[in-house]
PDB file of C-alpha atoms in Angstrom:
ATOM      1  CA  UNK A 221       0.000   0.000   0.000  1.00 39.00           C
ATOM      2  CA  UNK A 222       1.049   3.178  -0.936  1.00 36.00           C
ATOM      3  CA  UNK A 223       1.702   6.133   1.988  1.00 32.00           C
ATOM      4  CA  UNK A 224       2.493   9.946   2.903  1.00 32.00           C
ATOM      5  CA  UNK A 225       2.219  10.499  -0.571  1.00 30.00           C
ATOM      6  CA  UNK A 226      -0.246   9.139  -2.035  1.00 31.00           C
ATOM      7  CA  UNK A 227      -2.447  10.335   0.555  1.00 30.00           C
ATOM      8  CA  UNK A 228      -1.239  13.923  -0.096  1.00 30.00           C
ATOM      9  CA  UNK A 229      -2.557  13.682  -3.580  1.00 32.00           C
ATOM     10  CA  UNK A 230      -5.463  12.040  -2.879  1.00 31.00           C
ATOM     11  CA  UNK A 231      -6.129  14.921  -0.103  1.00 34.00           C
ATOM     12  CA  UNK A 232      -5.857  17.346  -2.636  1.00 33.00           C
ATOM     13  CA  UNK A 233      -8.220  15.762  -5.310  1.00 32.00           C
ATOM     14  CA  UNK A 234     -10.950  15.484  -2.845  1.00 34.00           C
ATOM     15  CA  UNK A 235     -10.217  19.056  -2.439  1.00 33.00           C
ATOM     16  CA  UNK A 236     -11.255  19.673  -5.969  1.00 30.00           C
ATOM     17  CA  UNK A 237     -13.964  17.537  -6.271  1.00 33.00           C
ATOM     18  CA  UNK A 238     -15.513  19.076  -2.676  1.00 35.00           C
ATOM     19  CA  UNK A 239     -15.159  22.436  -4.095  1.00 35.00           C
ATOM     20  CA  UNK A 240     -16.631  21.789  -7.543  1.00 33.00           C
ATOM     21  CA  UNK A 241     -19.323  20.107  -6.322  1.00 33.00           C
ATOM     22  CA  UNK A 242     -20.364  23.089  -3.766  1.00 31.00           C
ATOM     23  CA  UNK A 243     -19.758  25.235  -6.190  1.00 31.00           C
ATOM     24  CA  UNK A 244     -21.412  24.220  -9.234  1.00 28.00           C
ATOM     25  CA  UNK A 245     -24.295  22.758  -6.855  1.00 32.00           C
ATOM     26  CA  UNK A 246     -23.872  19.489  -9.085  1.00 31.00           C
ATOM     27  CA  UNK A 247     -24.888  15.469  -7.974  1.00 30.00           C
ATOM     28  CA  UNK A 248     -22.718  12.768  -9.745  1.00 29.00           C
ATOM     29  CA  UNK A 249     -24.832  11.857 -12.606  1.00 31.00           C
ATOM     30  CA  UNK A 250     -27.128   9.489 -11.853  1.00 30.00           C
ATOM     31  CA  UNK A 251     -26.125   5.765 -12.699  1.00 29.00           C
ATOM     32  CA  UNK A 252     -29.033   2.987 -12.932  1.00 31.00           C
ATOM     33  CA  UNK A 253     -27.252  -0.528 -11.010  1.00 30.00           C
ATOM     34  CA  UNK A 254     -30.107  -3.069 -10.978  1.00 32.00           C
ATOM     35  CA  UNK A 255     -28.364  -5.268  -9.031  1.00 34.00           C
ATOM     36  CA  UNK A 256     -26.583  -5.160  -5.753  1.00 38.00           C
ATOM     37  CA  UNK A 257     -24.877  -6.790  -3.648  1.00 38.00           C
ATOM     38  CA  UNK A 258     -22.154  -4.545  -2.205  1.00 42.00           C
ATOM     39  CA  UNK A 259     -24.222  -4.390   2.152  1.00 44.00           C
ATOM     40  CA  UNK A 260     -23.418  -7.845   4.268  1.00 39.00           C
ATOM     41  CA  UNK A 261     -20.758 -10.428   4.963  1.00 38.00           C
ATOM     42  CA  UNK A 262     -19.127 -13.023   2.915  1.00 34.00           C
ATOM     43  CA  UNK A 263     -20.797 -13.480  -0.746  1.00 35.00           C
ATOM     44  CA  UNK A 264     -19.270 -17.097  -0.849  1.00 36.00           C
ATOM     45  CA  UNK A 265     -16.021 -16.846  -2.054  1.00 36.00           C
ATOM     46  CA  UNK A 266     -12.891 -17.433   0.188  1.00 39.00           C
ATOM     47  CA  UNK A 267     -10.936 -14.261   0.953  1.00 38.00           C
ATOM     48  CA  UNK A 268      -8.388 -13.344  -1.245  1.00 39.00           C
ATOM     49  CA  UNK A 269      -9.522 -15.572  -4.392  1.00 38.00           C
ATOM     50  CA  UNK A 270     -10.578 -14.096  -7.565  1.00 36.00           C
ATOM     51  CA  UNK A 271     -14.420 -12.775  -8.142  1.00 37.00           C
ATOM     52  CA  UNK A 272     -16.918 -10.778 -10.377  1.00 38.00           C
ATOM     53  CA  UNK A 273     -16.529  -7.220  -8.545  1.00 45.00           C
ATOM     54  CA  UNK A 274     -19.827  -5.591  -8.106  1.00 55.00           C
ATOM     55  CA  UNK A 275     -20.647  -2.387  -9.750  1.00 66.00           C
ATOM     56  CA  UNK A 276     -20.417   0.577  -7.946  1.00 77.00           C
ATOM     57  CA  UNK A 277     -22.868   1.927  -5.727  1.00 88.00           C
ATOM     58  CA  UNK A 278     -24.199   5.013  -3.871  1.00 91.00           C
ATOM     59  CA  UNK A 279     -23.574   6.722  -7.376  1.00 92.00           C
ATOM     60  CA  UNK A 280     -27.782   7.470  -7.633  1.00 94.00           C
ATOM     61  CA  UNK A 281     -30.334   8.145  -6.316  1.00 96.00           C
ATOM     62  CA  UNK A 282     -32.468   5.605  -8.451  1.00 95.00           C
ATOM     63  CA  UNK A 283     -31.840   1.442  -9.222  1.00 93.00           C
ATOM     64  CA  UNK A 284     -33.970  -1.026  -9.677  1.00 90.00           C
ATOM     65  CA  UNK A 285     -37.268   0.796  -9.423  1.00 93.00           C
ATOM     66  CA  UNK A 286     -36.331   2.187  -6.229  1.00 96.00           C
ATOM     67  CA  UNK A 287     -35.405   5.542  -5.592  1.00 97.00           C
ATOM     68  CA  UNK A 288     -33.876   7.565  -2.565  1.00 98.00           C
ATOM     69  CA  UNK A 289     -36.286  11.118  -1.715  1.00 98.00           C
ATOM     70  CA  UNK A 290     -35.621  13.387   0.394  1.00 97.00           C
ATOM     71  CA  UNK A 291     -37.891  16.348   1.762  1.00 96.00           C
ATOM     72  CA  UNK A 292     -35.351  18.583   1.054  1.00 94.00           C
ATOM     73  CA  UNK A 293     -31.625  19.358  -0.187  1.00 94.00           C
ATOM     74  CA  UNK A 294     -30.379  22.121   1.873  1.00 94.00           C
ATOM     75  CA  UNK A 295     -30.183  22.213   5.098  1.00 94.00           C
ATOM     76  CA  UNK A 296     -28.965  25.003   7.346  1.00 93.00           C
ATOM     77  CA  UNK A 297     -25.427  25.022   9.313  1.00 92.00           C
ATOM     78  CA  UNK A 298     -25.371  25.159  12.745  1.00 89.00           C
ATOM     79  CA  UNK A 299     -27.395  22.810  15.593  1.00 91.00           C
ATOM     80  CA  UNK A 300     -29.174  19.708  14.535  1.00 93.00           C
ATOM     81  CA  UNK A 301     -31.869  20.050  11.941  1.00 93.00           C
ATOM     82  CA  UNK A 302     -34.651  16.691  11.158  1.00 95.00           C
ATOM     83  CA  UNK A 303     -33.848  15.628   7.938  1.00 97.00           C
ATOM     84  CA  UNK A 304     -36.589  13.322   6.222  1.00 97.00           C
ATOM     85  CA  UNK A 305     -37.149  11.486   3.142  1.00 98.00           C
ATOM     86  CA  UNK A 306     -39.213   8.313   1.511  1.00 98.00           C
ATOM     87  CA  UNK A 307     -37.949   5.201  -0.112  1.00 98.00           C
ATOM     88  CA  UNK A 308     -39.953   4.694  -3.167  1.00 97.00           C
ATOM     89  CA  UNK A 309     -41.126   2.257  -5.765  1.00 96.00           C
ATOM     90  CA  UNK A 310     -42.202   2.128  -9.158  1.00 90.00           C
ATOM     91  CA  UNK A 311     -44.943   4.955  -9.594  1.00 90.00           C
ATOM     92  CA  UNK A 312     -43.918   6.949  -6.613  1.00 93.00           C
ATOM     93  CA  UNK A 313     -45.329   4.819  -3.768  1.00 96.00           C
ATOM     94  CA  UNK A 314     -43.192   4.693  -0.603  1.00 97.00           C
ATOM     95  CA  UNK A 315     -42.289   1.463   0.617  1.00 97.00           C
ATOM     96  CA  UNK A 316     -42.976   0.551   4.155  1.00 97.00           C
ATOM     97  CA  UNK A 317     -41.467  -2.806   4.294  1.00 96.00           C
ATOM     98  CA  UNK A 318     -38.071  -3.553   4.844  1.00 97.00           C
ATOM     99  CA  UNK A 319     -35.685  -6.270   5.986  1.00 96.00           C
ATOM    100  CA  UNK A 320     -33.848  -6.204   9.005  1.00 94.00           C
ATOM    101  CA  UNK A 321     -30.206  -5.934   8.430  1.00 88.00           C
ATOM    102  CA  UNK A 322     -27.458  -5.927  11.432  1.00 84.00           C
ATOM    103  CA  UNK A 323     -30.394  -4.900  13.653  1.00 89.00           C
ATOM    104  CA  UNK A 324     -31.305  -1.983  11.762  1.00 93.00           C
ATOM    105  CA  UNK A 325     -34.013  -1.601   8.274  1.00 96.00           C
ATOM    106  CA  UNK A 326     -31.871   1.315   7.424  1.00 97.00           C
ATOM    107  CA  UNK A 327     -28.588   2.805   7.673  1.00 96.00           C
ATOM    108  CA  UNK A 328     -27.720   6.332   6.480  1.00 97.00           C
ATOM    109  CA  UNK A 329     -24.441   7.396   6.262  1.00 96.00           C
ATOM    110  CA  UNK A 330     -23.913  11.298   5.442  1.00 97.00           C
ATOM    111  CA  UNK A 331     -20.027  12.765   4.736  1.00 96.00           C
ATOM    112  CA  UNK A 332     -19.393  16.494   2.828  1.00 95.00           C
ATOM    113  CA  UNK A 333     -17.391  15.241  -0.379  1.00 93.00           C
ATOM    114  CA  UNK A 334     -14.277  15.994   0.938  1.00 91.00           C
ATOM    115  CA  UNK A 335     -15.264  13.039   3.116  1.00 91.00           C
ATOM    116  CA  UNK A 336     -14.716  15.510   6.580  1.00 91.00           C
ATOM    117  CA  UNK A 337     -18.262  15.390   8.586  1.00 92.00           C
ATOM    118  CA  UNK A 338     -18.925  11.719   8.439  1.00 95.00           C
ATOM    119  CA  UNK A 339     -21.903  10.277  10.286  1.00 95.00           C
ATOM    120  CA  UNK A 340     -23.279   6.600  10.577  1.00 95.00           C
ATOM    121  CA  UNK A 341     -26.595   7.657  11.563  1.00 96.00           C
ATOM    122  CA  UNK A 342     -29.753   5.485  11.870  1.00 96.00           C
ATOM    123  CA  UNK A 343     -33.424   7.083  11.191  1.00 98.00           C
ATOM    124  CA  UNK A 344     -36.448   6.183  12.262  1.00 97.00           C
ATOM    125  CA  UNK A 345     -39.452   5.227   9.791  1.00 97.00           C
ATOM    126  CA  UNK A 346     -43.103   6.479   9.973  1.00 97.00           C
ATOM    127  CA  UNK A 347     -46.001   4.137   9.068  1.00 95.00           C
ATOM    128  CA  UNK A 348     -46.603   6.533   5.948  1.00 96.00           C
ATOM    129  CA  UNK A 349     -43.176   5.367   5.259  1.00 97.00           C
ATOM    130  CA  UNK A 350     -41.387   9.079   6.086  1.00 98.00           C
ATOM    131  CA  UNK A 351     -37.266   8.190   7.760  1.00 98.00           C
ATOM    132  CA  UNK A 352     -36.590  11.133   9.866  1.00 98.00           C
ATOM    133  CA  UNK A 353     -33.190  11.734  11.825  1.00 97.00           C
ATOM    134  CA  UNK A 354     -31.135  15.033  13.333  1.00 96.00           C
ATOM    135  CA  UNK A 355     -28.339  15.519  11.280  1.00 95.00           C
ATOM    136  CA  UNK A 356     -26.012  18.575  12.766  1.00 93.00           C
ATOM    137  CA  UNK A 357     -24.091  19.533   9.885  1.00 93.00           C
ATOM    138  CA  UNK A 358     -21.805  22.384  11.373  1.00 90.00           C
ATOM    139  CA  UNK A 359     -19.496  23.495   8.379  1.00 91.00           C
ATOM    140  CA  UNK A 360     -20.469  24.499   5.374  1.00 94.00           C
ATOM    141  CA  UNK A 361     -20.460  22.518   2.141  1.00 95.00           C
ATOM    142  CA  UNK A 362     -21.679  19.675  -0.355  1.00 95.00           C
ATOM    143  CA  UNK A 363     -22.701  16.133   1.371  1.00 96.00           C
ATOM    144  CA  UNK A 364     -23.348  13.081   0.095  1.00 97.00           C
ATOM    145  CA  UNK A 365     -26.355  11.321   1.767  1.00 97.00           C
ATOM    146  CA  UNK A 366     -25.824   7.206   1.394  1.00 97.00           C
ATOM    147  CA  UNK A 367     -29.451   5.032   2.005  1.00 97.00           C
ATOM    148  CA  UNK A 368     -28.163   1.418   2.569  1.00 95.00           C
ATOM    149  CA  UNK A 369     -31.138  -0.795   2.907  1.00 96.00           C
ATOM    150  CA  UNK A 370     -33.214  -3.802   1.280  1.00 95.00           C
ATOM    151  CA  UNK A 371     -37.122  -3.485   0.744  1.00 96.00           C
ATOM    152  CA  UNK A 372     -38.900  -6.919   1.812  1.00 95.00           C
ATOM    153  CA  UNK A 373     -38.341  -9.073  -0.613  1.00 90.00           C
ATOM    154  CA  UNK A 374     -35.856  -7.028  -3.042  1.00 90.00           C
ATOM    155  CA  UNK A 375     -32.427  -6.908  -3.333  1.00 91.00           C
ATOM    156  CA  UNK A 376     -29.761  -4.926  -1.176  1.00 94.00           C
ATOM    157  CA  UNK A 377     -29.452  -1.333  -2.686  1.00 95.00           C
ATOM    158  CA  UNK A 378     -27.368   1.628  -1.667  1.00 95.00           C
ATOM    159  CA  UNK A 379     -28.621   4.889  -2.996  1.00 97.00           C
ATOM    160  CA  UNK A 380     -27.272   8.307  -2.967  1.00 97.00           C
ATOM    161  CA  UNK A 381     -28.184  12.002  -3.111  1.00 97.00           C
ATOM    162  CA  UNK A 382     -26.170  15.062  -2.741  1.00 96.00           C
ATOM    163  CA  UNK A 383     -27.356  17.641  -0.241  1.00 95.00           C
ATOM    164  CA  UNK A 384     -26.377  21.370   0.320  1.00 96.00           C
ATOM    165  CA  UNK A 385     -25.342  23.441   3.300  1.00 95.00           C
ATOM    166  CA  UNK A 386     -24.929  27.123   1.837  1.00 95.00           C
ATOM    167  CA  UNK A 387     -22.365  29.052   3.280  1.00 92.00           C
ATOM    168  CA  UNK A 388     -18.389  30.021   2.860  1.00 89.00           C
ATOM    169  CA  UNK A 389     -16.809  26.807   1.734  1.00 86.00           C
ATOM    170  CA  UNK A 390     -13.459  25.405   3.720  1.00 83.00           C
ATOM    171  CA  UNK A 391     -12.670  22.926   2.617  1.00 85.00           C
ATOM    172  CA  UNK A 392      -9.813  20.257   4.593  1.00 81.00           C
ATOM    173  CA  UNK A 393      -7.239  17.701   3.236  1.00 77.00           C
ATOM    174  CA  UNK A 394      -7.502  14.040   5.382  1.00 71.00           C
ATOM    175  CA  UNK A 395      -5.260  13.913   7.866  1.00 59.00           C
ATOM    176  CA  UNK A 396      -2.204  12.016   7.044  1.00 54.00           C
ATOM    177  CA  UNK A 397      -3.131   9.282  10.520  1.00 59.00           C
ATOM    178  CA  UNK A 398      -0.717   6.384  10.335  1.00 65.00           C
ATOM    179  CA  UNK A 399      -2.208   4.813  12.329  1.00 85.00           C
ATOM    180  CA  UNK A 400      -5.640   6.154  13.203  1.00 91.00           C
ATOM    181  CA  UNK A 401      -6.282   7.287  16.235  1.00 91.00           C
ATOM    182  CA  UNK A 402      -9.369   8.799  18.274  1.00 93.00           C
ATOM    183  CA  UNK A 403     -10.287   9.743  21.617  1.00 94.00           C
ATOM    184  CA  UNK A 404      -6.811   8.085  23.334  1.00 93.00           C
ATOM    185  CA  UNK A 405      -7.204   4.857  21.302  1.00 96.00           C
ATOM    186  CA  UNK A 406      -5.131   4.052  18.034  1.00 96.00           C
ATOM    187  CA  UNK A 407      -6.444   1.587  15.487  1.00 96.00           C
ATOM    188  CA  UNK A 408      -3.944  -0.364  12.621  1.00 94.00           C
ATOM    189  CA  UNK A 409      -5.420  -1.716   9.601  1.00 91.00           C
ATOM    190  CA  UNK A 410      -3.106  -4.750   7.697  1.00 91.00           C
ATOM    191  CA  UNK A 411      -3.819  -6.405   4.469  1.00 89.00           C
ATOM    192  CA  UNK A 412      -3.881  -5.407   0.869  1.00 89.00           C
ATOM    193  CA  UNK A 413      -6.777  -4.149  -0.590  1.00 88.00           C
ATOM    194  CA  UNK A 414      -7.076  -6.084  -4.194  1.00 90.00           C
ATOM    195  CA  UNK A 415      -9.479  -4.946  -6.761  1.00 88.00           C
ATOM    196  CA  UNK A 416     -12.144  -7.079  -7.806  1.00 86.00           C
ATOM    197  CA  UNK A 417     -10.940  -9.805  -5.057  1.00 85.00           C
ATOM    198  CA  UNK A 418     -12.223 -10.429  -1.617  1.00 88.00           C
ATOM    199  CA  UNK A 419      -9.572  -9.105   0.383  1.00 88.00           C
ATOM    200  CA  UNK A 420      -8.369 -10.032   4.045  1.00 89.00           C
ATOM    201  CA  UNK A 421      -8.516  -6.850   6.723  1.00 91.00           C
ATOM    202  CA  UNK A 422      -7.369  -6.974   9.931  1.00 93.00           C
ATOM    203  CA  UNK A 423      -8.005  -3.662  12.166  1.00 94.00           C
ATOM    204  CA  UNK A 424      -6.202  -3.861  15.692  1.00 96.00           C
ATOM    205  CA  UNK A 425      -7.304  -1.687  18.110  1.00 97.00           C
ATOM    206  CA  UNK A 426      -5.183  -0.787  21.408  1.00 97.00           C
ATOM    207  CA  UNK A 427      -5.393   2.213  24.235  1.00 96.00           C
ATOM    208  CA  UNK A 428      -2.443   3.783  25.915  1.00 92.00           C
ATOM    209  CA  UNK A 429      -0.501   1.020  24.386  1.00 91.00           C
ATOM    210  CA  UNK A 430      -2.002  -2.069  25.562  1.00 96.00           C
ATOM    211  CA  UNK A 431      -4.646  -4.136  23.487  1.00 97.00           C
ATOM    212  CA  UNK A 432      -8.396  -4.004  23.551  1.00 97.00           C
ATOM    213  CA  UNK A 433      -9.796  -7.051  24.463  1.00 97.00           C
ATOM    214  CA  UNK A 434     -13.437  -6.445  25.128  1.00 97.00           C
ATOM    215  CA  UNK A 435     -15.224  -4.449  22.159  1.00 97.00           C
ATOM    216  CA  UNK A 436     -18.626  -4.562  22.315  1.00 96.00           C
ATOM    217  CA  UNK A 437     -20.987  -5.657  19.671  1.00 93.00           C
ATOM    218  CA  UNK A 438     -22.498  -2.585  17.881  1.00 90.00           C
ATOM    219  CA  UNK A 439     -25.314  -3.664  15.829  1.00 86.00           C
ATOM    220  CA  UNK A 440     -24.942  -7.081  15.808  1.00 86.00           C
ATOM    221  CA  UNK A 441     -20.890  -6.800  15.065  1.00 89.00           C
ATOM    222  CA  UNK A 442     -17.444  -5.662  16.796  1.00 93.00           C
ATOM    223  CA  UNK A 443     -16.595  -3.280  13.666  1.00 91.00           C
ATOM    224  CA  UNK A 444     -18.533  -1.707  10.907  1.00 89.00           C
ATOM    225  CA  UNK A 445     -16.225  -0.370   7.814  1.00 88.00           C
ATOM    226  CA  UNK A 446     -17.485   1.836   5.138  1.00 91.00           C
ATOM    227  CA  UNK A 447     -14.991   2.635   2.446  1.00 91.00           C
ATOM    228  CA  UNK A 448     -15.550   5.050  -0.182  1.00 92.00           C
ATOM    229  CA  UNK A 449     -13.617   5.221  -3.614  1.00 91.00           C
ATOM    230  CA  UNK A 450     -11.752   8.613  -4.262  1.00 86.00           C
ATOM    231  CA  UNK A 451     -13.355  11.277  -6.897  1.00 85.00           C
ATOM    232  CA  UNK A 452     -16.755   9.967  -6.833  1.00 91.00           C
ATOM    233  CA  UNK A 453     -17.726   8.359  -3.747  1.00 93.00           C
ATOM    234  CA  UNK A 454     -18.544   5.247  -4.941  1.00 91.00           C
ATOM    235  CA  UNK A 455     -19.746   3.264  -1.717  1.00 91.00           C
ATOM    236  CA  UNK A 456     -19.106  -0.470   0.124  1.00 84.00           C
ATOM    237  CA  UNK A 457     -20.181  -1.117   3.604  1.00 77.00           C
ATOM    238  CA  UNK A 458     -18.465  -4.332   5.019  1.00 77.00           C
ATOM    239  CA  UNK A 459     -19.056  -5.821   8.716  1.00 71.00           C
ATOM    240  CA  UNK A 460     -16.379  -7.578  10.786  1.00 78.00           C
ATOM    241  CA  UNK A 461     -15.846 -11.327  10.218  1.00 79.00           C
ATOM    242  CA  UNK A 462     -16.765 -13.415  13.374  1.00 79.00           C
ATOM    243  CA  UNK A 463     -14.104 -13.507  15.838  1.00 80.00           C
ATOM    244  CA  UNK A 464     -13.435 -12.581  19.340  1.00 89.00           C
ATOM    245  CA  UNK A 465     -14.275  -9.294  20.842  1.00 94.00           C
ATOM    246  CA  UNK A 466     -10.583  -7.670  19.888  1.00 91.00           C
ATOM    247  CA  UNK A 467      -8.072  -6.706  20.084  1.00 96.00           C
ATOM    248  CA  UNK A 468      -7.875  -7.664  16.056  1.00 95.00           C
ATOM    249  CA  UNK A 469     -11.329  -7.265  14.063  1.00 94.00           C
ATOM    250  CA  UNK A 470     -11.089  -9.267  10.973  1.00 93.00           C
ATOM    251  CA  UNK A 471     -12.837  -8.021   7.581  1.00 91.00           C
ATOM    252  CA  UNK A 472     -13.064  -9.489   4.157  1.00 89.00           C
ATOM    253  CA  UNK A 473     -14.306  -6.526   1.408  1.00 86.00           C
ATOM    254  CA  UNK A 474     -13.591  -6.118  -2.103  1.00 86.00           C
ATOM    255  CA  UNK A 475     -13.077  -3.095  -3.767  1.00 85.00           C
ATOM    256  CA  UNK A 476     -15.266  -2.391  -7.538  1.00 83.00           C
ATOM    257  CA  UNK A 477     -11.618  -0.830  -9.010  1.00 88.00           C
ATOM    258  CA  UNK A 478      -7.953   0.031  -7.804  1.00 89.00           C
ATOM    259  CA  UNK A 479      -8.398   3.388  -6.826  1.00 87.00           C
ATOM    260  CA  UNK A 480      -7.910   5.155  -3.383  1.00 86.00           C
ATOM    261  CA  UNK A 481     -10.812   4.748  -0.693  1.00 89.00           C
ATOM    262  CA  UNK A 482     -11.182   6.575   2.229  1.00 91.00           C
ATOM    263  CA  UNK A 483     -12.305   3.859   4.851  1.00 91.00           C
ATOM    264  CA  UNK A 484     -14.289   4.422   8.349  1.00 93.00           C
ATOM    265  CA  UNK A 485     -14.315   1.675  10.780  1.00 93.00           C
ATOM    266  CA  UNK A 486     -17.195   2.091  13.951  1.00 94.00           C
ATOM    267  CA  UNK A 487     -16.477   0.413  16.627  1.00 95.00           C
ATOM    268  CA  UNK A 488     -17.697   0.253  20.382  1.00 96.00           C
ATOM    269  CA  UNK A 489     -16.078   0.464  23.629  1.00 97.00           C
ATOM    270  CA  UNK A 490     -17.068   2.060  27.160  1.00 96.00           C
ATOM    271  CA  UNK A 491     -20.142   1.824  25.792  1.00 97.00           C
ATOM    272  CA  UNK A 492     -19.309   4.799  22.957  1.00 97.00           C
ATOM    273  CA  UNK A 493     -19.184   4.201  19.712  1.00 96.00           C
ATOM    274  CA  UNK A 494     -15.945   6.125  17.991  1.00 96.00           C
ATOM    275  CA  UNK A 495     -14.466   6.215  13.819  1.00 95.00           C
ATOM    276  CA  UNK A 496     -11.255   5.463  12.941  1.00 94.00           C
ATOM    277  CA  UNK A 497     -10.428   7.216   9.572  1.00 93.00           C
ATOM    278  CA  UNK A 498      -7.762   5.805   6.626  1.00 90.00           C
ATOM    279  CA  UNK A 499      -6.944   6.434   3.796  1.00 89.00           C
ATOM    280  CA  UNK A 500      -5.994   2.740   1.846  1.00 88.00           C
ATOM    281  CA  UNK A 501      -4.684   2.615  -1.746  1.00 87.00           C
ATOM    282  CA  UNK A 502      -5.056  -0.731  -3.605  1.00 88.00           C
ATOM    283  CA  UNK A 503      -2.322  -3.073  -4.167  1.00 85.00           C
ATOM    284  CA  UNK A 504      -1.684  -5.367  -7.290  1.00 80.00           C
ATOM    285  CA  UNK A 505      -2.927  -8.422  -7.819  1.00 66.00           C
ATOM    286  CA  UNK A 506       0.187 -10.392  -6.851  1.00 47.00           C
ATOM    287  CA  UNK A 507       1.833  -8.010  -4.089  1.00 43.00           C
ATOM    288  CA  UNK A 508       3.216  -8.462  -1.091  1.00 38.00           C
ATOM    289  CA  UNK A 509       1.215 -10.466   1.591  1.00 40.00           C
ATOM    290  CA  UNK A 510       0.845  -8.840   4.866  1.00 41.00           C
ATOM    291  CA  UNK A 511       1.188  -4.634   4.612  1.00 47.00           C
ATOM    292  CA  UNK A 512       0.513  -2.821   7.435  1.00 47.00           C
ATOM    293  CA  UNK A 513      -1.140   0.507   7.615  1.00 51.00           C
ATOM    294  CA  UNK A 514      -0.179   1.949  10.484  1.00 49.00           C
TER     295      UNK A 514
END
């Protein structure tokens, strides 16, 4: 995996695309994927071993007949605000029906496109089928709203609008974090990130220098990672592996292209959820085993 550098670069082209997209007030053009599969665990192929990537996803807000609307696009900066929108199907009719996934019908994830601000958030649904949740968006800037959910009896879907908080635009580089760390605790990722291959990730989390041991499940898992492709956002939301409760968190996710991805991992402990934030870079196909981030 690639380092200081490559995350410099990367910094600055999310600078440009944050900015242009505030700017010129402009979604990613909308992209129809029928079919996905990108939200869950293990799609039956061993880690590591060759596969049919998926297409990308979070790139719309329309696939398969579904679509992804909210009440509004602009929301103010400042304190939280309720931010609401429908799920709907062919003709405009909201679905109310959805499967439960890692204890939840619906996850929302919402990050300004320079991927500073993000939020794992988790709504709550109305019976007129109406998902309503605080977001407090303090800076100013274009987001990107991800909907990660499966209607009964339809397939996984991510889908994705942009949203708009007016104001003067700052925008910030990732911090170069080798590794991660947050609130006192540091978190190394190891592996290489293969495109179109399930790939082995193993976070390790530690606190003033001694291992975590006891992570607590957080919906249903001891890590969540979301990892999003540089330029355009494309989304994948991977859970931890089984295993014990830390101090390593194992992860198998595959990656639509090589590419840079900006990667979150949630996890619990003390009874807080906290993020981790990276920045991986994909490897080649027949690299090195074993790089550590960190």
């Amino acid at each position: 995996m690639k380092t200081a550098r490559t995350l410099t670069a990367f910094a600055a082209a999310l600078v440009l695309v944050g900015g242009a997209a505030y700017a010129l007030g402009a979604a990613v053009g909308p992209v129809d994927v029928p079919r996905q599969e990108q939200h869950g665990d293990s799609d039956g192929h061993a880690a590591g071993e060759p596969a049919v990537a998926s297409a990308p996803v979070g790139l719309s807000a329309w696939s398969g007949g579904y679509a992804l609307v909210p009440t509004t696009t602009t929301l103010a900066a400042g304190p939280a605000q309720l931010f609401s929108f429908r799920i709907t199907a062919l003709g405009g009719k909201p679905v109310t029906d959805f499967e439960v996934a890692h204890e939840k019908e619906l996850h929302l994830i919402v990050v300004r496109r320079d991927t500073a601000g993000y939020q794992h958030v988790h709504p709550e649904r109305a019976a007129d089928g109406t998902w309503s949740v605080p977001l407090a968006l303090t800076q100013a800037g274009s987001y990107r709203v991800f909907a990660d959910f499966a209607p009964r009896g339809g397939p996984p879907l991510t889908l994705g609008v942009d949203m708009m908080v007016p104001g003067e635009f700052q925008p910030v580089a990732p911090a170069e974090s080798w590794p991660a760390r947050v609130d006192g605790y540091e978190v190394r990722v190891q592996g290489d990130l293969i495109a179109g291959h399930a790939s082995n990730l193993t976070a390790t989390v530690t606190k003033d220098g001694k291992p975590v041991s006891d992570l607590q499940r957080y919906l249903g898992a001891y890590g969540h990672l979301v990892a999003l492709r540089g330029g355009d956002l494309a989304y994948l939301h991977v859970h931890a592996e089984a295993g014990a409760p830390g101090p390593e968190v194992p992860f198998v996710a595959e990656v639509p292209s090589d590419g840079t991805y900006r990667v979150f991992l949630d996890f619990k402990h003390g009874d807080v959820v906290r993020t981790a934030e990276f920045t991986l870079t994909t490897s080649p196909e027949h690299g090195a085993d074993g790089h550590t981030h960190g």
